[in-house]
Amino acid sequence: MSILSGKRILLGVTGSIAAFKAADLASKLTQSGAEVDVVLTGAGEKFVTPLTFQSVTGRRAFTDKDLWGDEAHVLHVNLGKKADLLVIAPCTANTIAKMAHGIADSLLTVTALAATCPILVAPAMDGGMFDHPATQENLETLQTRGVLVAGPAAGHLASGLTGIGRMLEPMDILGHVRLALGKNGKLAGKKVIVTAGGTQEAIDPVRVITNHSSGKQGYALAQAALDEGAEVTLITTPTGLNPPIGARVVRVKSAQDMLDALMNETADALVMAAAAADFRPKETAKDKLKKRDGIPQIQLEAAPDILKAISSQGGVPKRFRVMAGFAAESRDLLQNASEKLKSKGLDLIAANNISAQDAGFAVETNRITLLFADGSQENLPLMSKTEAAEKIVAHIARLLE
Ligand code: CTP
């Protein structure tokens, strides 16, 4: 997760039962390579202790005692100045109200007022408080000032009520943190479409022809493009993976669905990471095929070649300025990939040896060679799909320059 490595995150924790989840958030941020300083409010300290955070961040956690300590005169300014992002999670209605009105009565609120870095708040409060016009107006005030608001979610509340007020889960807040940090990345202002997953070609209402694609590489590409500030659309088959926060998600099943979805889109770049079917049943049975009727003879026909269909579309300007694809090969890797690069009208193809145990479908790593339309090549060593995605996205940014 290179977007978080070396980043300085200041995490404010206020008085909500969701404060215990902030420890998980602090841990996740730290594990992702960020340097995390925590500031607890007095009410926050009632739910969790500074020691909890020190134990997961390996750094000192600050409390209101520090507001009146030796370094007090510079602490609040320094904390907010050296941070890349101030995240307040959970952020109570009370703290939101104070921030909206410039009240600075705790180390956290003083720091928020003095902060020069972007601020992200993850509201957490009980039934009715979020909907109250006072909270709504305060949040609006903060948003007009550029404060980013993540959540809250609807669901079970600590009081036993159900409603909007639950703090987002730490994993989702992490997604919002990435969005905030990536805002001015190399793809800021650019639109990127990523396709992911193995398509499903229906035989009947219950059976499909599909493949081993997990969607992991495509989802990692969508995240990597978001990390660089792109506006991302993820066109995905059913995968069981959580789409990255910030991506617009279009759900499809078959290769034809995917092609139809793409026909409605234009973007700066298209990355076809999906394993789209080459063959599909000629007919889809309306009713479930019954055993008693014997073994069916399923006749196959060609599914549309999505990339070919798009690149053969006449007309200028091209709907996708840069097109990237993958070549899944079990032999003659570079030769086959190079042919696909040309026949599919691509700017870049990631050649993937799917017969290797540590690369290709459903594993965490990939070993790919990148081939470019200008004839150049780059051999990437074995790396995580996340790292591979970052490399590919960096090239897309370069090609779009
Ligand atoms: N692709 C596509 N439409 C299809 C099949 C594949 O657009 N019906 C795209 C894939 O998303 C990938 C690239 O084409 O980016 C190459 O896919 P791959 O499966 O390696 O090659 P195929 O074109 O299917 O050729 P073959 O199966 O003969 O290797």
CSV table of N, CA and C and ligand atoms in Angstrom, one decimal, residues 195 255 258 271-279 303-308 324-329 336 340 344 346 349, ligand 1:
chain,number,residue,atom,x,y,z
A,195,THR,N,-12.0,-3.3,-15.8
A,195,THR,CA,-13.0,-4.4,-15.8
A,195,THR,C,-12.3,-5.5,-15.0
A,255,ALA,N,-20.0,-11.7,-20.9
A,255,ALA,CA,-19.1,-10.9,-21.7
A,255,ALA,C,-19.9,-9.8,-22.5
A,258,MET,N,-20.7,-7.0,-20.3
A,258,MET,CA,-19.6,-6.2,-20.1
A,258,MET,C,-19.3,-5.2,-21.3
A,271,VAL,N,-8.7,-0.3,-18.6
A,271,VAL,CA,-7.8,-1.4,-18.3
A,271,VAL,C,-8.7,-2.7,-18.3
A,272,MET,N,-8.5,-3.6,-19.2
A,272,MET,CA,-9.3,-4.8,-19.3
A,272,MET,C,-8.6,-5.9,-18.6
A,273,ALA,N,-8.9,-6.0,-17.3
A,273,ALA,CA,-8.3,-7.0,-16.5
A,273,ALA,C,-9.3,-8.2,-16.3
A,274,ALA,N,-10.5,-8.1,-16.8
A,274,ALA,CA,-11.5,-9.1,-16.7
A,274,ALA,C,-11.0,-10.3,-17.6
A,275,ALA,N,-11.4,-11.5,-17.1
A,275,ALA,CA,-11.2,-12.7,-17.9
A,275,ALA,C,-12.6,-13.0,-18.5
A,276,ALA,N,-12.7,-12.4,-19.7
A,276,ALA,CA,-14.0,-12.5,-20.4
A,276,ALA,C,-14.0,-13.8,-21.2
A,277,ALA,N,-15.2,-14.4,-21.3
A,277,ALA,CA,-15.4,-15.7,-22.0
A,277,ALA,C,-15.1,-15.5,-23.4
A,278,ASP,N,-14.5,-16.5,-24.0
A,278,ASP,CA,-14.4,-16.6,-25.5
A,278,ASP,C,-15.5,-17.4,-26.1
A,279,PHE,N,-16.1,-18.3,-25.3
A,279,PHE,CA,-17.2,-19.1,-25.8
A,279,PHE,C,-18.4,-19.0,-24.8
A,303,ALA,N,-18.2,-15.7,-27.9
A,303,ALA,CA,-18.7,-14.6,-27.2
A,303,ALA,C,-18.0,-13.4,-27.8
A,304,PRO,N,-18.5,-12.2,-27.6
A,304,PRO,CA,-17.9,-11.0,-28.3
A,304,PRO,C,-16.5,-10.8,-27.7
A,305,ASP,N,-15.5,-10.5,-28.6
A,305,ASP,CA,-14.2,-10.1,-28.1
A,305,ASP,C,-14.3,-8.6,-27.8
A,306,ILE,N,-14.4,-8.3,-26.5
A,306,ILE,CA,-14.7,-6.9,-26.0
A,306,ILE,C,-13.7,-5.9,-26.6
A,307,LEU,N,-12.4,-6.2,-26.3
A,307,LEU,CA,-11.4,-5.2,-26.7
A,307,LEU,C,-11.4,-5.0,-28.3
A,308,LYS,N,-11.6,-6.1,-29.0
A,308,LYS,CA,-11.6,-6.0,-30.4
A,308,LYS,C,-12.8,-5.1,-30.9
A,324,ALA,N,-5.4,-0.7,-22.1
A,324,ALA,CA,-4.5,-1.7,-21.6
A,324,ALA,C,-5.2,-3.0,-21.4
A,325,GLY,N,-4.5,-4.1,-21.7
A,325,GLY,CA,-5.2,-5.4,-21.5
A,325,GLY,C,-4.2,-6.4,-20.8
A,326,PHE,N,-4.7,-7.6,-20.6
A,326,PHE,CA,-3.9,-8.7,-20.0
A,326,PHE,C,-3.8,-9.8,-21.1
A,327,ALA,N,-2.7,-10.5,-21.0
A,327,ALA,CA,-2.7,-11.7,-21.9
A,327,ALA,C,-2.4,-12.9,-20.9
A,328,ALA,N,-3.4,-13.7,-20.8
A,328,ALA,CA,-3.3,-14.9,-20.0
A,328,ALA,C,-2.8,-16.1,-20.8
A,329,GLU,N,-1.6,-16.5,-20.6
A,329,GLU,CA,-1.0,-17.5,-21.5
A,329,GLU,C,-0.4,-18.6,-20.7
A,336,ASN,N,2.6,-14.6,-28.0
A,336,ASN,CA,1.1,-14.5,-28.0
A,336,ASN,C,0.7,-13.1,-27.5
A,340,LYS,N,-1.6,-10.2,-29.4
A,340,LYS,CA,-2.8,-9.6,-28.8
A,340,LYS,C,-2.7,-8.1,-28.7
A,344,LYS,N,-5.7,-6.3,-30.8
A,344,LYS,CA,-6.7,-5.7,-30.0
A,344,LYS,C,-6.5,-4.2,-29.9
A,346,LEU,N,-4.1,-2.3,-28.6
A,346,LEU,CA,-3.8,-1.8,-27.2
A,346,LEU,C,-2.5,-0.9,-27.2
A,349,ILE,N,0.1,-4.1,-22.8
A,349,ILE,CA,-0.5,-5.4,-22.4
A,349,ILE,C,0.4,-6.0,-21.3
B,1,CTP,N1,-10.8,-10.0,-23.7
B,1,CTP,C1,-11.8,-9.4,-24.3
B,1,CTP,N2,-12.9,-10.1,-24.7
B,1,CTP,C2,-13.0,-11.4,-24.6
B,1,CTP,C3,-11.8,-12.1,-24.1
B,1,CTP,C4,-10.8,-11.4,-23.6
B,1,CTP,O1,-11.8,-8.1,-24.4
B,1,CTP,N3,-14.0,-12.1,-25.0
B,1,CTP,C5,-9.6,-9.2,-23.3
B,1,CTP,C6,-9.2,-9.6,-21.9
B,1,CTP,O2,-9.8,-8.8,-20.9
B,1,CTP,C7,-7.7,-9.3,-21.9
B,1,CTP,C8,-7.3,-9.5,-23.4
B,1,CTP,O3,-8.5,-9.5,-24.1
B,1,CTP,O4,-7.4,-8.0,-21.6
B,1,CTP,C9,-6.7,-10.9,-23.6
B,1,CTP,O5,-7.4,-11.9,-23.1
B,1,CTP,P1,-6.9,-13.4,-23.1
B,1,CTP,O6,-7.9,-14.3,-22.5
B,1,CTP,O7,-5.5,-13.5,-22.8
B,1,CTP,O8,-7.0,-13.7,-24.7
B,1,CTP,P2,-8.1,-14.0,-25.7
B,1,CTP,O9,-8.3,-12.8,-26.6
B,1,CTP,O10,-9.3,-14.6,-25.0
B,1,CTP,O11,-7.4,-15.1,-26.6
B,1,CTP,P3,-7.0,-16.6,-26.3
B,1,CTP,O12,-8.0,-17.1,-25.3
B,1,CTP,O13,-7.1,-17.3,-27.6
B,1,CTP,O14,-5.6,-16.6,-25.7
